Tab-separated table of N, CA and C in Angstrom:
chain	number	residue	atom	x	y	z
A	8	UNK	N	0.844	-1.176	0.000
A	8	UNK	CA	0.000	0.000	0.000
A	8	UNK	C	0.882	1.229	0.000
A	9	UNK	N	0.551	2.185	-0.811
A	9	UNK	CA	1.264	3.455	-0.801
A	9	UNK	C	0.260	4.580	-0.986
A	10	UNK	N	0.604	5.703	-0.437
A	10	UNK	CA	-0.264	6.870	-0.502
A	10	UNK	C	0.169	7.787	-1.629
A	11	UNK	N	-0.719	8.668	-2.007
A	11	UNK	CA	-0.413	9.708	-2.985
A	11	UNK	C	-0.580	11.058	-2.302
A	12	UNK	N	-0.151	12.118	-2.965
A	12	UNK	CA	-0.237	13.464	-2.385
A	12	UNK	C	-1.680	13.819	-2.030
A	13	UNK	N	-2.619	13.399	-2.851
A	13	UNK	CA	-4.022	13.720	-2.565
A	13	UNK	C	-4.478	13.039	-1.266
A	14	UNK	N	-3.949	11.844	-1.000
A	14	UNK	CA	-4.290	11.153	0.251
A	14	UNK	C	-3.760	11.915	1.457
A	15	UNK	N	-2.529	12.395	1.353
A	15	UNK	CA	-1.929	13.136	2.469
A	15	UNK	C	-2.678	14.434	2.693
A	16	UNK	N	-3.067	15.099	1.623
A	16	UNK	CA	-3.829	16.347	1.767
A	16	UNK	C	-5.189	16.079	2.437
A	17	UNK	N	-5.829	14.975	2.056
A	17	UNK	CA	-7.127	14.624	2.651
A	17	UNK	C	-6.966	14.304	4.136
A	18	UNK	N	-5.937	13.538	4.473
A	18	UNK	CA	-5.678	13.203	5.883
A	18	UNK	C	-5.394	14.468	6.678
A	19	UNK	N	-4.584	15.363	6.114
A	19	UNK	CA	-4.265	16.621	6.790
A	19	UNK	C	-5.533	17.450	6.995
A	20	UNK	N	-6.399	17.460	6.014
A	20	UNK	CA	-7.653	18.197	6.137
A	20	UNK	C	-8.517	17.602	7.242
A	21	UNK	N	-8.630	16.276	7.284
A	21	UNK	CA	-9.426	15.620	8.325
A	21	UNK	C	-8.857	15.879	9.716
A	22	UNK	N	-7.524	15.975	9.796
A	22	UNK	CA	-6.871	16.224	11.078
A	22	UNK	C	-6.769	17.722	11.384
A	23	UNK	N	-7.303	18.528	10.511
A	23	UNK	CA	-7.268	19.986	10.674
A	23	UNK	C	-5.824	20.502	10.749
A	24	UNK	N	-4.978	19.939	9.878
A	24	UNK	CA	-3.581	20.365	9.790
A	24	UNK	C	-3.396	21.168	8.510
A	25	UNK	N	-2.630	22.227	8.608
A	25	UNK	CA	-2.308	23.014	7.433
A	25	UNK	C	-0.862	22.731	7.070
A	26	UNK	N	-0.666	22.010	5.951
A	26	UNK	CA	0.678	21.629	5.525
A	26	UNK	C	1.049	22.392	4.260
A	27	UNK	N	2.292	22.852	4.215
A	27	UNK	CA	2.788	23.467	2.985
A	27	UNK	C	3.067	22.356	1.979
A	28	UNK	N	3.372	22.728	0.741
A	28	UNK	CA	3.661	21.718	-0.282
A	28	UNK	C	4.879	20.886	0.091
A	29	UNK	N	5.912	21.535	0.645
A	29	UNK	CA	7.111	20.797	1.053
A	29	UNK	C	6.797	19.832	2.197
A	30	UNK	N	5.994	20.280	3.154
A	30	UNK	CA	5.617	19.414	4.269
A	30	UNK	C	4.751	18.245	3.804
A	31	UNK	N	3.909	18.492	2.814
A	31	UNK	CA	3.061	17.427	2.278
A	31	UNK	C	3.916	16.356	1.615
A	32	UNK	N	4.890	16.768	0.833
A	32	UNK	CA	5.774	15.802	0.172
A	32	UNK	C	6.595	15.039	1.208
A	33	UNK	N	7.111	15.741	2.203
A	33	UNK	CA	7.891	15.088	3.266
A	33	UNK	C	7.034	14.088	4.035
A	34	UNK	N	5.818	14.478	4.350
A	34	UNK	CA	4.909	13.585	5.072
A	34	UNK	C	4.560	12.373	4.224
A	35	UNK	N	4.384	12.572	2.925
A	35	UNK	CA	4.097	11.463	2.017
A	35	UNK	C	5.226	10.436	2.062
A	36	UNK	N	6.476	10.897	1.994
A	36	UNK	CA	7.622	9.975	2.026
A	36	UNK	C	7.699	9.247	3.370
A	37	UNK	N	7.441	9.959	4.458
A	37	UNK	CA	7.491	9.327	5.784
A	37	UNK	C	6.402	8.269	5.944
A	38	UNK	N	5.180	8.603	5.543
A	38	UNK	CA	4.079	7.647	5.660
A	38	UNK	C	4.298	6.421	4.767
A	39	UNK	N	4.772	6.643	3.541
A	39	UNK	CA	5.052	5.504	2.666
A	39	UNK	C	6.186	4.651	3.222
A	40	UNK	N	7.150	5.273	3.896
A	40	UNK	CA	8.211	4.513	4.550
A	40	UNK	C	7.661	3.617	5.658
A	41	UNK	N	6.691	4.148	6.403
A	41	UNK	CA	6.059	3.355	7.460
A	41	UNK	C	5.309	2.175	6.851
A	42	UNK	N	4.575	2.415	5.767
A	42	UNK	CA	3.838	1.328	5.111
A	42	UNK	C	4.792	0.279	4.543
A	43	UNK	N	5.927	0.718	4.017
A	43	UNK	CA	6.926	-0.242	3.515
A	43	UNK	C	7.451	-1.116	4.651
A	44	UNK	N	7.702	-0.511	5.797
A	44	UNK	CA	8.173	-1.269	6.956
A	44	UNK	C	7.125	-2.284	7.413
A	45	UNK	N	5.866	-1.890	7.411
A	45	UNK	CA	4.788	-2.811	7.800
A	45	UNK	C	4.730	-3.984	6.819
A	46	UNK	N	4.875	-3.735	5.544
A	46	UNK	CA	4.868	-4.810	4.549
A	46	UNK	C	6.035	-5.767	4.772
A	47	UNK	N	7.198	-5.238	5.123
A	47	UNK	CA	8.353	-6.102	5.403
A	47	UNK	C	8.088	-6.960	6.639
A	48	UNK	N	7.468	-6.364	7.657
A	48	UNK	CA	7.158	-7.127	8.865
A	48	UNK	C	6.129	-8.218	8.584
A	49	UNK	N	5.163	-7.931	7.711
A	49	UNK	CA	4.162	-8.935	7.363
A	49	UNK	C	4.787	-10.110	6.619
A	50	UNK	N	5.866	-9.867	5.894
A	50	UNK	CA	6.505	-10.912	5.094
A	50	UNK	C	7.303	-11.897	5.947
A	51	UNK	N	7.609	-11.543	7.181
A	51	UNK	CA	8.406	-12.413	8.037
A	51	UNK	C	7.561	-13.591	8.509
A	52	UNK	N	8.105	-14.810	8.371
A	52	UNK	CA	7.402	-16.009	8.817
A	52	UNK	C	7.607	-16.170	10.319
A	53	UNK	N	6.527	-16.061	11.079
A	53	UNK	CA	6.609	-16.174	12.541
A	53	UNK	C	5.980	-17.454	13.056
A	54	UNK	N	5.708	-18.399	12.179
A	54	UNK	CA	5.115	-19.670	12.597
A	54	UNK	C	6.090	-20.401	13.512
A	55	UNK	N	5.602	-20.859	14.645
A	55	UNK	CA	6.434	-21.610	15.574
A	55	UNK	C	7.273	-20.758	16.507
A	56	UNK	N	7.143	-19.455	16.430
A	56	UNK	CA	7.903	-18.552	17.296
A	56	UNK	C	7.058	-18.251	18.533
A	57	UNK	N	7.638	-18.473	19.706
A	57	UNK	CA	6.935	-18.203	20.948
A	57	UNK	C	6.955	-16.702	21.242
A	58	UNK	N	5.839	-16.139	21.711
A	58	UNK	CA	5.824	-14.719	22.086
A	58	UNK	C	6.770	-14.469	23.253
A	59	UNK	N	7.347	-13.287	23.275
A	59	UNK	CA	8.267	-12.901	24.337
A	59	UNK	C	7.603	-11.884	25.255
A	60	UNK	N	7.994	-11.889	26.516
A	60	UNK	CA	7.487	-10.870	27.424
A	60	UNK	C	8.096	-9.511	27.096
A	61	UNK	N	9.260	-9.531	26.492
A	61	UNK	CA	9.940	-8.307	26.081
A	61	UNK	C	10.885	-8.664	24.943
A	62	UNK	N	10.975	-7.884	23.873
A	62	UNK	CA	11.806	-8.261	22.726
A	62	UNK	C	13.277	-8.462	23.074
A	63	UNK	N	13.770	-7.753	24.058
A	63	UNK	CA	15.183	-7.875	24.412
A	63	UNK	C	15.490	-9.249	25.007
A	64	UNK	N	14.458	-9.962	25.461
A	64	UNK	CA	14.652	-11.275	26.073
A	64	UNK	C	15.251	-12.265	25.086
A	65	UNK	N	15.034	-12.068	23.801
A	65	UNK	CA	15.606	-12.973	22.810
A	65	UNK	C	17.123	-12.834	22.749
A	66	UNK	N	17.623	-11.637	22.991
A	66	UNK	CA	19.059	-11.393	22.913
A	66	UNK	C	19.754	-11.480	24.264
A	67	UNK	N	19.057	-11.051	25.309
A	67	UNK	CA	19.641	-11.025	26.644
A	67	UNK	C	18.663	-11.646	27.633
A	68	UNK	N	18.676	-12.979	27.774
A	68	UNK	CA	17.702	-13.647	28.643
A	68	UNK	C	17.750	-13.192	30.100
A	69	UNK	N	18.882	-12.694	30.556
A	69	UNK	CA	18.973	-12.242	31.947
A	69	UNK	C	18.119	-11.000	32.216
A	70	UNK	N	17.711	-10.304	31.154
A	70	UNK	CA	16.857	-9.132	31.312
A	70	UNK	C	15.377	-9.459	31.161
A	71	UNK	N	15.047	-10.708	30.896
A	71	UNK	CA	13.652	-11.099	30.735
A	71	UNK	C	12.910	-10.930	32.063
A	72	UNK	N	11.631	-10.642	31.977
A	72	UNK	CA	10.826	-10.465	33.181
A	72	UNK	C	10.638	-11.801	33.883
A	73	UNK	N	10.832	-11.787	35.163
A	73	UNK	CA	10.578	-12.984	35.957
A	73	UNK	C	9.163	-12.853	36.496
A	74	UNK	N	8.287	-13.731	36.076
A	74	UNK	CA	6.888	-13.648	36.467
A	74	UNK	C	6.632	-14.551	37.658
A	75	UNK	N	5.845	-14.073	38.600
A	75	UNK	CA	5.510	-14.867	39.779
A	75	UNK	C	4.234	-15.642	39.522
A	76	UNK	N	4.021	-16.662	40.331
A	76	UNK	CA	2.795	-17.429	40.225
A	76	UNK	C	1.617	-16.565	40.645
A	77	UNK	N	0.496	-16.764	40.002
A	77	UNK	CA	-0.715	-16.014	40.333
A	77	UNK	C	-1.479	-16.788	41.401
A	78	UNK	N	-1.141	-16.522	42.650
A	78	UNK	CA	-1.811	-17.213	43.742
A	78	UNK	C	-2.059	-16.235	44.886
A	79	UNK	N	-3.040	-16.538	45.701
A	79	UNK	CA	-3.404	-15.692	46.834
A	79	UNK	C	-2.342	-15.861	47.912
A	80	UNK	N	-1.816	-14.744	48.405
A	80	UNK	CA	-0.770	-14.813	49.433
A	80	UNK	C	-1.192	-14.148	50.733
A	81	UNK	N	-2.305	-13.438	50.726
A	81	UNK	CA	-2.770	-12.768	51.931
A	81	UNK	C	-4.214	-13.163	52.217
A	82	UNK	N	-4.563	-13.121	53.493
A	82	UNK	CA	-5.941	-13.447	53.861
A	82	UNK	C	-6.822	-12.202	53.735
A	83	UNK	N	-8.129	-12.407	53.793
A	83	UNK	CA	-9.094	-11.330	53.646
A	83	UNK	C	-9.211	-10.568	54.976
A	84	UNK	N	-8.899	-9.270	54.967
A	84	UNK	CA	-8.964	-8.423	56.164
A	84	UNK	C	-10.070	-7.374	56.066
A	85	UNK	N	-11.043	-7.585	55.167
A	85	UNK	CA	-12.076	-6.575	54.940
A	85	UNK	C	-12.826	-6.229	56.230
A	86	UNK	N	-13.216	-7.221	56.985
A	86	UNK	CA	-13.977	-6.946	58.211
A	86	UNK	C	-13.153	-6.126	59.198
A	87	UNK	N	-11.859	-6.419	59.322
A	87	UNK	CA	-10.993	-5.651	60.218
A	87	UNK	C	-10.895	-4.193	59.772
A	88	UNK	N	-10.747	-3.979	58.465
A	88	UNK	CA	-10.607	-2.625	57.938
A	88	UNK	C	-11.910	-1.837	58.080
A	89	UNK	N	-13.054	-2.517	57.962
A	89	UNK	CA	-14.321	-1.810	58.005
A	89	UNK	C	-14.814	-1.533	59.424
A	90	UNK	N	-14.163	-2.092	60.420
A	90	UNK	CA	-14.567	-1.818	61.805
A	90	UNK	C	-14.406	-0.346	62.168
A	91	UNK	N	-13.410	0.308	61.600
A	91	UNK	CA	-13.157	1.718	61.935
A	91	UNK	C	-13.923	2.678	61.027
A	92	UNK	N	-14.599	2.152	60.015
A	92	UNK	CA	-15.348	3.012	59.088
A	92	UNK	C	-16.616	3.521	59.765
A	93	UNK	N	-17.019	4.771	59.486
A	93	UNK	CA	-18.234	5.318	60.092
A	93	UNK	C	-19.493	4.548	59.704
A	94	UNK	N	-19.578	4.070	58.432
A	94	UNK	CA	-20.789	3.360	58.012
A	94	UNK	C	-20.443	2.356	56.912
A	95	UNK	N	-20.927	1.118	57.084
A	95	UNK	CA	-20.750	0.089	56.064
A	95	UNK	C	-22.053	-0.700	55.932
A	96	UNK	N	-22.206	-1.324	54.785
A	96	UNK	CA	-23.372	-2.176	54.561
A	96	UNK	C	-22.996	-3.226	53.528
A	97	UNK	N	-23.219	-4.487	53.854
A	97	UNK	CA	-22.944	-5.608	52.946
A	97	UNK	C	-21.504	-5.586	52.428
A	98	UNK	N	-20.556	-5.223	53.281
A	98	UNK	CA	-19.158	-5.213	52.886
A	98	UNK	C	-18.723	-4.004	52.097
A	99	UNK	N	-19.582	-2.998	51.969
A	99	UNK	CA	-19.252	-1.777	51.238
A	99	UNK	C	-19.220	-0.586	52.178
A	100	UNK	N	-18.383	0.392	51.852
A	100	UNK	CA	-18.331	1.631	52.631
A	100	UNK	C	-19.477	2.530	52.188
A	101	UNK	N	-20.183	3.122	53.130
A	101	UNK	CA	-21.249	4.075	52.813
A	101	UNK	C	-20.697	5.482	52.972
A	102	UNK	N	-20.950	6.311	51.982
A	102	UNK	CA	-20.450	7.687	51.997
A	102	UNK	C	-21.609	8.623	51.708
A	103	UNK	N	-21.480	9.891	52.133
A	103	UNK	CA	-22.559	10.845	51.853
A	103	UNK	C	-22.706	11.091	50.350
A	104	UNK	N	-23.926	11.352	49.924
A	104	UNK	CA	-24.194	11.658	48.519
A	104	UNK	C	-23.623	13.047	48.226
A	105	UNK	N	-22.843	13.160	47.155
A	105	UNK	CA	-22.225	14.452	46.835
A	105	UNK	C	-22.752	15.025	45.528
A	106	UNK	N	-23.429	14.220	44.717
A	106	UNK	CA	-23.989	14.699	43.453
A	106	UNK	C	-25.477	14.393	43.452
A	107	UNK	N	-26.259	15.393	43.147
A	107	UNK	CA	-27.707	15.170	43.113
A	107	UNK	C	-28.203	15.081	41.705
């Protein structure tokens, strides 16, 4: 996919940008460069590649994120915390109405 000058002018108009002719041409080259990069990325075969938590992990495994197990480590203290609250009901804090 590549854009033309008329496309860049239309996009600039929709974005309420005022671009000079030189800026329009420069923007056209930059946007087409981005589209070229996307096409190159689409061409890469990623079948069988495991997702990484961070791209640098492929090159430097010592910098990879160490993930912890998702398990409960603390007990429920809701009742203890709500004892000091001025008003609670059904495990929720009651507060004065501030918006009518």
